[in-house]
PDB file of C-alpha atoms and ligand atoms in Angstrom:
ATOM      1  CA  MET A 758      14.077  49.798 -14.229  1.00 72.00           C
ATOM      2  CA  THR A 759      17.709  49.411 -13.217  1.00 93.00           C
ATOM      3  CA  ARG A 760      18.410  45.946 -11.944  1.00 98.00           C
ATOM      4  CA  ILE A 761      20.667  45.161  -9.041  1.00 98.00           C
ATOM      5  CA  VAL A 762      23.164  42.555 -10.193  1.00 98.00           C
ATOM      6  CA  TYR A 763      25.800  40.473  -8.431  1.00 98.00           C
ATOM      7  CA  VAL A 764      29.493  40.596  -9.380  1.00 98.00           C
ATOM      8  CA  ASN A 765      32.060  38.733  -7.275  1.00 97.00           C
ATOM      9  CA  GLY A 766      30.490  39.514  -3.916  1.00 97.00           C
ATOM     10  CA  ASP A 767      29.249  43.004  -4.787  1.00 98.00           C
ATOM     11  CA  TRP A 768      25.676  44.146  -5.387  1.00 98.00           C
ATOM     12  CA  LEU A 769      25.647  46.849  -8.061  1.00 98.00           C
ATOM     13  CA  PRO A 770      23.220  48.700 -10.347  1.00 98.00           C
ATOM     14  CA  GLU A 771      23.484  46.956 -13.733  1.00 98.00           C
ATOM     15  CA  ASP A 772      25.050  49.976 -15.466  1.00 97.00           C
ATOM     16  CA  ARG A 773      27.942  49.976 -12.986  1.00 97.00           C
ATOM     17  CA  ALA A 774      28.707  46.254 -13.150  1.00 97.00           C
ATOM     18  CA  THR A 775      31.837  45.343 -15.121  1.00 97.00           C
ATOM     19  CA  VAL A 776      34.299  42.507 -15.671  1.00 97.00           C
ATOM     20  CA  SER A 777      37.824  42.714 -17.072  1.00 98.00           C
ATOM     21  CA  ILE A 778      38.614  42.562 -20.808  1.00 98.00           C
ATOM     22  CA  PHE A 779      41.050  39.763 -19.797  1.00 98.00           C
ATOM     23  CA  ASP A 780      38.312  37.652 -18.268  1.00 98.00           C
ATOM     24  CA  ARG A 781      38.534  34.181 -19.828  1.00 98.00           C
ATOM     25  CA  GLY A 782      34.782  34.110 -20.227  1.00 98.00           C
ATOM     26  CA  PHE A 783      35.124  37.032 -22.639  1.00 98.00           C
ATOM     27  CA  LEU A 784      38.317  35.929 -24.447  1.00 98.00           C
ATOM     28  CA  MET A 785      37.891  32.127 -24.521  1.00 98.00           C
ATOM     29  CA  ALA A 786      34.206  31.415 -23.748  1.00 98.00           C
ATOM     30  CA  ASP A 787      35.810  29.693 -20.739  1.00 98.00           C
ATOM     31  CA  GLY A 788      32.737  29.771 -18.565  1.00 98.00           C
ATOM     32  CA  VAL A 789      29.617  27.905 -17.560  1.00 98.00           C
ATOM     33  CA  TYR A 790      26.142  29.077 -16.690  1.00 98.00           C
ATOM     34  CA  GLU A 791      22.770  28.174 -15.247  1.00 98.00           C
ATOM     35  CA  VAL A 792      19.310  29.621 -15.718  1.00 98.00           C
ATOM     36  CA  THR A 793      16.888  29.056 -12.856  1.00 98.00           C
ATOM     37  CA  THR A 794      13.201  29.917 -13.130  1.00 97.00           C
ATOM     38  CA  VAL A 795      11.514  32.117 -10.553  1.00 97.00           C
ATOM     39  CA  ALA A 796       7.802  31.449 -10.060  1.00 96.00           C
ATOM     40  CA  ASP A 797       5.820  33.394  -7.469  1.00 95.00           C
ATOM     41  CA  GLY A 798       9.146  34.627  -6.083  1.00 97.00           C
ATOM     42  CA  LYS A 799      10.512  31.097  -5.550  1.00 97.00           C
ATOM     43  CA  LEU A 800      13.261  29.122  -7.273  1.00 98.00           C
ATOM     44  CA  ILE A 801      12.202  26.183  -9.435  1.00 97.00           C
ATOM     45  CA  ASP A 802      14.377  23.016  -9.481  1.00 96.00           C
ATOM     46  CA  PHE A 803      17.227  24.817  -7.680  1.00 97.00           C
ATOM     47  CA  PRO A 804      18.992  21.678  -6.346  1.00 97.00           C
ATOM     48  CA  GLY A 805      19.165  20.293  -9.900  1.00 97.00           C
ATOM     49  CA  HIS A 806      20.650  23.495 -11.290  1.00 98.00           C
ATOM     50  CA  VAL A 807      23.294  23.765  -8.592  1.00 98.00           C
ATOM     51  CA  ALA A 808      24.224  20.077  -8.980  1.00 98.00           C
ATOM     52  CA  ARG A 809      24.629  20.509 -12.739  1.00 98.00           C
ATOM     53  CA  LEU A 810      26.686  23.680 -12.213  1.00 98.00           C
ATOM     54  CA  GLU A 811      29.037  21.783  -9.917  1.00 98.00           C
ATOM     55  CA  ARG A 812      29.324  19.016 -12.504  1.00 98.00           C
ATOM     56  CA  SER A 813      30.069  21.498 -15.325  1.00 98.00           C
ATOM     57  CA  LEU A 814      32.787  23.103 -13.170  1.00 98.00           C
ATOM     58  CA  ARG A 815      34.301  19.716 -12.311  1.00 98.00           C
ATOM     59  CA  GLU A 816      34.355  18.587 -15.941  1.00 98.00           C
ATOM     60  CA  LEU A 817      36.303  21.735 -16.870  1.00 98.00           C
ATOM     61  CA  ASP A 818      38.658  21.700 -13.846  1.00 97.00           C
ATOM     62  CA  MET A 819      37.288  25.075 -12.888  1.00 96.00           C
ATOM     63  CA  PRO A 820      37.246  26.098  -9.247  1.00 91.00           C
ATOM     64  CA  SER A 821      33.854  26.644  -7.670  1.00 93.00           C
ATOM     65  CA  PRO A 822      33.263  30.236  -6.535  1.00 96.00           C
ATOM     66  CA  ALA A 823      30.770  29.386  -3.773  1.00 97.00           C
ATOM     67  CA  SER A 824      29.111  26.471  -2.004  1.00 97.00           C
ATOM     68  CA  ALA A 825      25.600  25.269  -2.856  1.00 97.00           C
ATOM     69  CA  GLU A 826      24.277  26.944   0.322  1.00 97.00           C
ATOM     70  CA  GLU A 827      25.958  30.248  -0.541  1.00 98.00           C
ATOM     71  CA  LEU A 828      24.591  30.084  -4.086  1.00 98.00           C
ATOM     72  CA  LEU A 829      21.067  29.499  -2.781  1.00 98.00           C
ATOM     73  CA  ALA A 830      21.414  32.519  -0.484  1.00 98.00           C
ATOM     74  CA  ILE A 831      22.696  34.699  -3.354  1.00 98.00           C
ATOM     75  CA  HIS A 832      19.836  33.531  -5.619  1.00 98.00           C
ATOM     76  CA  ARG A 833      17.269  34.342  -2.955  1.00 98.00           C
ATOM     77  CA  GLU A 834      18.813  37.716  -2.294  1.00 98.00           C
ATOM     78  CA  ILE A 835      18.897  38.743  -5.951  1.00 98.00           C
ATOM     79  CA  VAL A 836      15.241  37.732  -6.376  1.00 98.00           C
ATOM     80  CA  ALA A 837      14.307  39.770  -3.292  1.00 98.00           C
ATOM     81  CA  LYS A 838      16.458  42.813  -4.203  1.00 98.00           C
ATOM     82  CA  ASN A 839      14.830  42.985  -7.649  1.00 98.00           C
ATOM     83  CA  GLY A 840      11.326  42.099  -6.498  1.00 97.00           C
ATOM     84  CA  VAL A 841      11.059  39.336  -9.114  1.00 98.00           C
ATOM     85  CA  SER A 842       7.811  37.445  -8.995  1.00 97.00           C
ATOM     86  CA  ASN A 843       8.046  35.571 -12.302  1.00 96.00           C
ATOM     87  CA  GLY A 844      11.216  35.368 -14.360  1.00 97.00           C
ATOM     88  CA  ARG A 845      14.678  33.892 -14.176  1.00 98.00           C
ATOM     89  CA  VAL A 846      18.028  34.115 -12.446  1.00 98.00           C
ATOM     90  CA  TYR A 847      21.016  33.888 -14.795  1.00 98.00           C
ATOM     91  CA  LEU A 848      24.278  32.779 -13.191  1.00 98.00           C
ATOM     92  CA  GLN A 849      27.675  32.609 -14.893  1.00 98.00           C
ATOM     93  CA  VAL A 850      31.027  31.384 -13.624  1.00 98.00           C
ATOM     94  CA  THR A 851      34.195  31.931 -15.635  1.00 98.00           C
ATOM     95  CA  ARG A 852      37.785  30.942 -15.009  1.00 98.00           C
ATOM     96  CA  GLY A 853      38.413  34.562 -14.137  1.00 98.00           C
ATOM     97  CA  ASN A 854      40.905  37.225 -15.115  1.00 98.00           C
ATOM     98  CA  PRO A 855      44.546  36.083 -15.201  1.00 98.00           C
ATOM     99  CA  GLY A 856      45.649  39.580 -16.349  1.00 97.00           C
ATOM    100  CA  ASP A 857      46.535  38.591 -19.923  1.00 98.00           C
ATOM    101  CA  ARG A 858      45.496  36.287 -22.776  1.00 98.00           C
ATOM    102  CA  ASP A 859      46.923  32.784 -22.621  1.00 98.00           C
ATOM    103  CA  PHE A 860      45.559  29.417 -23.799  1.00 98.00           C
ATOM    104  CA  VAL A 861      46.943  27.739 -20.668  1.00 98.00           C
ATOM    105  CA  PHE A 862      44.562  27.689 -17.704  1.00 98.00           C
ATOM    106  CA  PRO A 863      45.707  30.049 -14.952  1.00 97.00           C
ATOM    107  CA  ASP A 864      46.735  28.674 -11.548  1.00 97.00           C
ATOM    108  CA  PRO A 865      43.449  28.587  -9.586  1.00 95.00           C
ATOM    109  CA  ALA A 866      45.357  29.654  -6.459  1.00 95.00           C
ATOM    110  CA  ALA A 867      46.289  32.911  -8.198  1.00 96.00           C
ATOM    111  CA  THR A 868      43.185  33.584 -10.322  1.00 97.00           C
ATOM    112  CA  ARG A 869      39.784  33.393  -8.676  1.00 96.00           C
ATOM    113  CA  PRO A 870      36.736  32.551 -10.776  1.00 97.00           C
ATOM    114  CA  THR A 871      34.350  35.299 -11.816  1.00 98.00           C
ATOM    115  CA  LEU A 872      30.793  34.879 -10.533  1.00 98.00           C
ATOM    116  CA  ILE A 873      27.990  37.055 -11.870  1.00 98.00           C
ATOM    117  CA  LEU A 874      24.216  36.854 -11.515  1.00 98.00           C
ATOM    118  CA  PHE A 875      21.351  38.905 -12.869  1.00 98.00           C
ATOM    119  CA  THR A 876      17.584  38.562 -12.999  1.00 98.00           C
ATOM    120  CA  GLN A 877      15.156  38.654 -15.920  1.00 98.00           C
ATOM    121  CA  VAL A 878      11.450  39.330 -15.547  1.00 97.00           C
ATOM    122  CA  ALA A 879       8.877  37.272 -17.473  1.00 96.00           C
ATOM    123  CA  GLY A 880       5.111  36.966 -17.603  1.00 94.00           C
ATOM    124  CA  ARG A 881       3.161  34.271 -15.791  1.00 91.00           C
ATOM    125  CA  PRO A 882       3.643  30.960 -17.627  1.00 91.00           C
ATOM    126  CA  GLU A 883      -0.150  30.512 -17.664  1.00 90.00           C
ATOM    127  CA  ASP A 884      -0.432  33.625 -19.845  1.00 92.00           C
ATOM    128  CA  SER A 885       2.086  32.471 -22.456  1.00 93.00           C
ATOM    129  CA  ALA A 886       0.754  33.112 -25.985  1.00 95.00           C
ATOM    130  CA  GLU A 887       3.504  30.842 -27.367  1.00 96.00           C
ATOM    131  CA  ALA A 888       2.299  27.920 -25.284  1.00 97.00           C
ATOM    132  CA  LYS A 889      -1.238  28.426 -26.579  1.00 96.00           C
ATOM    133  CA  ARG A 890      -0.260  28.426 -30.250  1.00 97.00           C
ATOM    134  CA  GLY A 891       2.809  26.122 -30.075  1.00 98.00           C
ATOM    135  CA  LEU A 892       6.203  26.532 -31.725  1.00 98.00           C
ATOM    136  CA  LYS A 893       7.253  26.010 -35.310  1.00 98.00           C
ATOM    137  CA  VAL A 894      10.735  24.519 -35.554  1.00 98.00           C
ATOM    138  CA  ILE A 895      13.133  23.858 -38.409  1.00 98.00           C
ATOM    139  CA  SER A 896      15.903  21.254 -38.419  1.00 98.00           C
ATOM    140  CA  VAL A 897      19.540  22.291 -38.739  1.00 98.00           C
ATOM    141  CA  PRO A 898      22.725  20.174 -38.668  1.00 98.00           C
ATOM    142  CA  ASP A 899      24.243  19.797 -35.198  1.00 98.00           C
ATOM    143  CA  ILE A 900      27.783  21.085 -35.666  1.00 98.00           C
ATOM    144  CA  ARG A 901      28.426  21.915 -31.995  1.00 98.00           C
ATOM    145  CA  TRP A 902      31.347  20.465 -30.038  1.00 97.00           C
ATOM    146  CA  ALA A 903      31.145  16.969 -28.548  1.00 97.00           C
ATOM    147  CA  ARG A 904      30.653  17.951 -24.870  1.00 98.00           C
ATOM    148  CA  ARG A 905      27.151  19.348 -24.991  1.00 98.00           C
ATOM    149  CA  ASP A 906      26.538  17.897 -21.532  1.00 98.00           C
ATOM    150  CA  ILE A 907      28.620  20.758 -20.089  1.00 98.00           C
ATOM    151  CA  LYS A 908      26.610  23.973 -19.880  1.00 98.00           C
ATOM    152  CA  THR A 909      29.237  26.301 -21.329  1.00 98.00           C
ATOM    153  CA  VAL A 910      28.723  29.849 -22.577  1.00 98.00           C
ATOM    154  CA  GLN A 911      29.823  28.828 -26.110  1.00 98.00           C
ATOM    155  CA  LEU A 912      26.427  29.699 -27.551  1.00 98.00           C
ATOM    156  CA  LEU A 913      27.306  31.086 -30.975  1.00 98.00           C
ATOM    157  CA  TYR A 914      25.973  28.145 -32.975  1.00 98.00           C
ATOM    158  CA  PRO A 915      22.755  27.885 -30.953  1.00 98.00           C
ATOM    159  CA  SER A 916      22.285  31.628 -31.618  1.00 98.00           C
ATOM    160  CA  MET A 917      22.886  31.005 -35.326  1.00 98.00           C
ATOM    161  CA  GLY A 918      20.309  28.203 -35.179  1.00 98.00           C
ATOM    162  CA  LYS A 919      17.730  30.609 -33.754  1.00 98.00           C
ATOM    163  CA  MET A 920      18.552  33.112 -36.501  1.00 98.00           C
ATOM    164  CA  MET A 921      18.156  30.426 -39.202  1.00 98.00           C
ATOM    165  CA  ALA A 922      14.756  29.627 -37.679  1.00 98.00           C
ATOM    166  CA  LYS A 923      13.740  33.287 -37.628  1.00 98.00           C
ATOM    167  CA  LYS A 924      14.764  33.724 -41.263  1.00 98.00           C
ATOM    168  CA  ALA A 925      12.665  30.687 -42.180  1.00 98.00           C
ATOM    169  CA  GLY A 926       9.645  32.175 -40.377  1.00 98.00           C
ATOM    170  CA  ALA A 927       9.896  29.636 -37.540  1.00 98.00           C
ATOM    171  CA  ASP A 928      10.399  30.018 -33.784  1.00 98.00           C
ATOM    172  CA  ASP A 929      13.311  27.704 -33.072  1.00 98.00           C
ATOM    173  CA  ALA A 930      15.590  25.024 -34.485  1.00 98.00           C
ATOM    174  CA  TRP A 931      16.156  21.375 -33.630  1.00 98.00           C
ATOM    175  CA  PHE A 932      19.668  20.049 -34.100  1.00 98.00           C
ATOM    176  CA  VAL A 933      20.054  16.855 -36.130  1.00 98.00           C
ATOM    177  CA  GLU A 934      23.079  14.562 -36.161  1.00 98.00           C
ATOM    178  CA  ASP A 935      23.300  11.359 -38.256  1.00 98.00           C
ATOM    179  CA  GLY A 936      19.591  11.702 -39.002  1.00 98.00           C
ATOM    180  CA  PHE A 937      18.606  11.810 -35.305  1.00 98.00           C
ATOM    181  CA  VAL A 938      17.396  14.804 -33.333  1.00 98.00           C
ATOM    182  CA  THR A 939      19.800  15.740 -30.553  1.00 98.00           C
ATOM    183  CA  GLU A 940      18.004  18.705 -28.905  1.00 98.00           C
ATOM    184  CA  GLY A 941      16.720  22.219 -29.507  1.00 98.00           C
ATOM    185  CA  THR A 942      18.951  25.309 -29.594  1.00 98.00           C
ATOM    186  CA  SER A 943      18.243  25.924 -25.899  1.00 98.00           C
ATOM    187  CA  ASN A 944      15.931  23.108 -24.845  1.00 98.00           C
ATOM    188  CA  ASN A 945      15.462  19.348 -24.863  1.00 98.00           C
ATOM    189  CA  ALA A 946      13.333  17.842 -27.639  1.00 98.00           C
ATOM    190  CA  TRP A 947      10.501  15.360 -27.152  1.00 98.00           C
ATOM    191  CA  ILE A 948       7.917  13.629 -29.339  1.00 98.00           C
ATOM    192  CA  VAL A 949       4.676  11.835 -28.492  1.00 96.00           C
ATOM    193  CA  LYS A 950       3.536   8.817 -30.503  1.00 96.00           C
ATOM    194  CA  GLY A 951       0.706   6.456 -29.665  1.00 93.00           C
ATOM    195  CA  GLY A 952       0.575   7.799 -26.097  1.00 90.00           C
ATOM    196  CA  ARG A 953       4.304   7.207 -25.502  1.00 95.00           C
ATOM    197  CA  ILE A 954       6.601  10.108 -24.730  1.00 97.00           C
ATOM    198  CA  ILE A 955      10.025   9.838 -26.360  1.00 98.00           C
ATOM    199  CA  THR A 956      13.182  11.822 -25.636  1.00 98.00           C
ATOM    200  CA  ARG A 957      16.843  11.165 -26.361  1.00 98.00           C
ATOM    201  CA  ALA A 958      18.796   9.332 -23.650  1.00 98.00           C
ATOM    202  CA  LEU A 959      21.440  11.232 -21.672  1.00 98.00           C
ATOM    203  CA  SER A 960      24.992  11.252 -23.058  1.00 98.00           C
ATOM    204  CA  ASN A 961      27.610  13.837 -24.011  1.00 98.00           C
ATOM    205  CA  ASP A 962      25.455  14.618 -27.074  1.00 98.00           C
ATOM    206  CA  ILE A 963      22.902  16.726 -25.194  1.00 98.00           C
ATOM    207  CA  LEU A 964      22.536  18.926 -22.158  1.00 98.00           C
ATOM    208  CA  HIS A 965      21.132  17.004 -19.215  1.00 98.00           C
ATOM    209  CA  GLY A 966      18.117  19.241 -18.818  1.00 98.00           C
ATOM    210  CA  ILE A 967      16.865  19.850 -15.309  1.00 98.00           C
ATOM    211  CA  THR A 968      13.347  20.414 -16.640  1.00 97.00           C
ATOM    212  CA  ARG A 969      13.695  17.186 -18.647  1.00 98.00           C
ATOM    213  CA  ALA A 970      14.502  15.261 -15.453  1.00 97.00           C
ATOM    214  CA  ALA A 971      11.555  16.793 -13.597  1.00 95.00           C
ATOM    215  CA  VAL A 972       9.149  16.090 -16.471  1.00 96.00           C
ATOM    216  CA  MET A 973      10.333  12.457 -16.576  1.00 95.00           C
ATOM    217  CA  ARG A 974       9.559  12.122 -12.854  1.00 93.00           C
ATOM    218  CA  TYR A 975       6.148  13.762 -13.113  1.00 91.00           C
ATOM    219  CA  ALA A 976       5.225  11.794 -16.263  1.00 91.00           C
ATOM    220  CA  ASP A 977       6.038   8.589 -14.441  1.00 87.00           C
ATOM    221  CA  GLU A 978       3.882   9.639 -11.472  1.00 83.00           C
ATOM    222  CA  ALA A 979       1.033  10.442 -13.891  1.00 82.00           C
ATOM    223  CA  GLN A 980       1.509   6.961 -15.407  1.00 87.00           C
ATOM    224  CA  LEU A 981       2.503   8.335 -18.790  1.00 89.00           C
ATOM    225  CA  LYS A 982       4.999   6.017 -20.528  1.00 93.00           C
ATOM    226  CA  VAL A 983       8.404   7.578 -21.217  1.00 96.00           C
ATOM    227  CA  GLU A 984      10.942   6.077 -23.637  1.00 97.00           C
ATOM    228  CA  GLU A 985      14.494   7.394 -23.467  1.00 98.00           C
ATOM    229  CA  ARG A 986      15.877   6.783 -26.937  1.00 98.00           C
ATOM    230  CA  SER A 987      17.029   8.601 -30.032  1.00 98.00           C
ATOM    231  CA  PHE A 988      14.404   9.456 -32.619  1.00 98.00           C
ATOM    232  CA  ALA A 989      14.950  10.296 -36.271  1.00 98.00           C
ATOM    233  CA  LEU A 990      13.824  13.572 -37.790  1.00 98.00           C
ATOM    234  CA  ASP A 991      11.366  11.608 -39.987  1.00 98.00           C
ATOM    235  CA  GLU A 992       9.899   9.918 -36.913  1.00 98.00           C
ATOM    236  CA  ALA A 993       9.432  13.353 -35.328  1.00 98.00           C
ATOM    237  CA  LYS A 994       7.620  14.659 -38.410  1.00 98.00           C
ATOM    238  CA  ALA A 995       5.249  11.678 -38.222  1.00 98.00           C
ATOM    239  CA  ALA A 996       4.650  12.074 -34.462  1.00 98.00           C
ATOM    240  CA  ASP A 997       1.259  12.893 -32.930  1.00 97.00           C
ATOM    241  CA  GLU A 998       2.759  15.719 -30.879  1.00 97.00           C
ATOM    242  CA  ALA A 999       6.085  17.246 -29.930  1.00 98.00           C
ATOM    243  CA  PHE A1000       7.331  19.614 -27.276  1.00 98.00           C
ATOM    244  CA  VAL A1001      10.485  21.086 -25.798  1.00 98.00           C
ATOM    245  CA  THR A1002      11.524  21.534 -22.179  1.00 98.00           C
ATOM    246  CA  SER A1003      13.761  24.116 -20.522  1.00 98.00           C
ATOM    247  CA  ALA A1004      13.902  26.364 -17.498  1.00 96.00           C
ATOM    248  CA  SER A1005      12.627  29.290 -19.539  1.00 94.00           C
ATOM    249  CA  ALA A1006      10.051  27.466 -21.702  1.00 96.00           C
ATOM    250  CA  PHE A1007       8.873  24.862 -19.117  1.00 96.00           C
ATOM    251  CA  VAL A1008       6.986  22.384 -21.332  1.00 97.00           C
ATOM    252  CA  MET A1009       6.368  24.129 -24.654  1.00 98.00           C
ATOM    253  CA  PRO A1010       4.320  22.478 -27.414  1.00 98.00           C
ATOM    254  CA  VAL A1011       5.817  22.182 -30.910  1.00 98.00           C
ATOM    255  CA  VAL A1012       3.239  22.130 -33.706  1.00 98.00           C
ATOM    256  CA  GLU A1013       5.340  22.121 -36.857  1.00 98.00           C
ATOM    257  CA  ILE A1014       8.703  20.696 -37.959  1.00 98.00           C
ATOM    258  CA  ASP A1015      10.215  21.865 -41.273  1.00 98.00           C
ATOM    259  CA  GLY A1016       6.775  23.027 -42.390  1.00 98.00           C
ATOM    260  CA  VAL A1017       5.117  19.680 -41.554  1.00 98.00           C
ATOM    261  CA  ALA A1018       2.186  20.102 -39.148  1.00 98.00           C
ATOM    262  CA  LEU A1019       2.045  17.575 -36.312  1.00 97.00           C
ATOM    263  CA  GLY A1020      -1.316  15.989 -35.515  1.00 92.00           C
ATOM    264  CA  SER A1021      -3.974  18.685 -35.632  1.00 92.00           C
ATOM    265  CA  GLY A1022      -1.338  21.415 -36.023  1.00 95.00           C
ATOM    266  CA  ARG A1023      -2.268  22.706 -32.575  1.00 97.00           C
ATOM    267  CA  PRO A1024      -0.729  21.975 -29.135  1.00 97.00           C
ATOM    268  CA  GLY A1025      -1.511  18.360 -28.341  1.00 95.00           C
ATOM    269  CA  PRO A1026      -3.244  17.020 -25.204  1.00 94.00           C
ATOM    270  CA  VAL A1027      -0.193  15.209 -23.786  1.00 94.00           C
ATOM    271  CA  SER A1028       2.038  18.281 -24.143  1.00 95.00           C
ATOM    272  CA  GLN A1029      -0.603  20.504 -22.565  1.00 95.00           C
ATOM    273  CA  ARG A1030      -1.193  18.069 -19.710  1.00 94.00           C
ATOM    274  CA  LEU A1031       2.538  17.774 -19.030  1.00 95.00           C
ATOM    275  CA  ARG A1032       2.868  21.557 -19.023  1.00 96.00           C
ATOM    276  CA  GLU A1033       0.104  21.807 -16.417  1.00 95.00           C
ATOM    277  CA  ILE A1034       1.574  19.023 -14.268  1.00 95.00           C
ATOM    278  CA  TYR A1035       5.049  20.547 -14.481  1.00 95.00           C
ATOM    279  CA  LEU A1036       3.865  24.041 -13.534  1.00 95.00           C
ATOM    280  CA  GLU A1037       1.853  22.696 -10.627  1.00 94.00           C
ATOM    281  CA  GLU A1038       4.358  20.197  -9.228  1.00 93.00           C
ATOM    282  CA  SER A1039       7.509  22.280  -9.702  1.00 92.00           C
ATOM    283  CA  ARG A1040       5.887  25.191  -7.832  1.00 93.00           C
ATOM    284  CA  LYS A1041       5.074  22.890  -4.917  1.00 92.00           C
ATOM    285  CA  ALA A1042       8.750  21.925  -4.667  1.00 90.00           C
ATOM    286  CA  ALA A1043      10.098  25.480  -5.231  1.00 94.00           C
ATOM    287  CA  LEU A1044      12.531  26.975  -2.711  1.00 94.00           C
TER     288      LEU A1044
HETATM  289  N1  PDD B 247      18.911  26.501 -21.891  1.00 82.14           N
HETATM  290  N2  PDD B 247      19.526  21.921 -24.030  1.00 82.14           N
HETATM  291  C1  PDD B 247      20.181  23.064 -24.233  1.00 82.14           C
HETATM  292  C2  PDD B 247      21.161  23.144 -25.352  1.00 82.14           C
HETATM  293  C3  PDD B 247      19.950  24.186 -23.389  1.00 82.14           C
HETATM  294  O1  PDD B 247      20.621  25.324 -23.587  1.00 82.14           O
HETATM  295  C4  PDD B 247      19.000  24.077 -22.353  1.00 82.14           C
HETATM  296  C5  PDD B 247      18.709  25.211 -21.407  1.00 82.14           C
HETATM  297  C6  PDD B 247      18.314  22.847 -22.190  1.00 82.14           C
HETATM  298  C7  PDD B 247      17.293  22.638 -21.104  1.00 82.14           C
HETATM  299  O2  PDD B 247      17.894  22.571 -19.835  1.00 82.14           O
HETATM  300  P1  PDD B 247      17.099  23.022 -18.527  1.00 82.14           P
HETATM  301  O3  PDD B 247      15.831  22.252 -18.519  1.00 82.14           O
HETATM  302  O4  PDD B 247      17.992  22.622 -17.415  1.00 82.14           O
HETATM  303  O5  PDD B 247      16.858  24.499 -18.620  1.00 82.14           O
HETATM  304  C8  PDD B 247      18.613  21.791 -23.038  1.00 82.14           C
HETATM  305  C9  PDD B 247      18.749  27.636 -21.018  1.00 82.14           C
HETATM  306  C10 PDD B 247      17.364  27.803 -20.493  1.00 82.14           C
HETATM  307  C11 PDD B 247      19.290  28.873 -21.704  1.00 82.14           C
HETATM  308  O6  PDD B 247      20.317  28.743 -22.347  1.00 82.14           O
HETATM  309  O7  PDD B 247      18.718  29.963 -21.568  1.00 82.14           O
END
């Protein structure tokens, strides 16, 4: 089916949507993005995604293409136009097309940012085969830049990480720096030990996951103890359970790290419970 996508104020069939070869997103990876889940036709954690988008733009001195209210309206319209029940909305903002290649940022008064959105359809999270069997991850060195808190479109190394995982017969990779796990290629990493849930504290080292924040809130409400601290790869391998969080994976159990099975080697009870709580609570708050 041909999707209807959004490009700078226009609604177009996907095969007619284009951006310039001089767009800085294309030439310089000078762009930021957000991925918002759609569940039962509604947007999950939208205020968090829009707040993080605004922060990413601010950190890069990039003008904002639309207000939070306008972005909500565009998200709702794209979901409706494409009849998405379960899936995602991908949004990208770049510094636009200055008409040539130049390392210097263009004058924002003369070059407007590029804003594009498209939808992706997914199955119901309850039917996820991956969630039932759990993910196998491998560890790879974290050689990304030092501002991982900004959600930029510089995703080459995360893509390479996924490919390394695939080659090793695994599902995904966890990045490791100085012996400690930073995060997954496209998700935040968590371990469970002795009933405590552990995830790295926020800093420039990791993306400030919106799903991570929601899971922390819900875990607290469910009286599950959360520790925000770094954990070593060896500690992760000795954990009872592990999982990752992201807008596309929700709470996704991890059952193996570098070939070492965690606990029973099957999705653990805490990860499964948190997945259920997250799916239930985030739907209640959906817009
Ligand atoms: N990825 N860490 C990284 C490096 C990510 O790319 C993501 C999200 C997360 C989780 O953030 P959130 O909970 O806000 O989705 C953590 C998205 C889903 C992607 O690139 O497709």
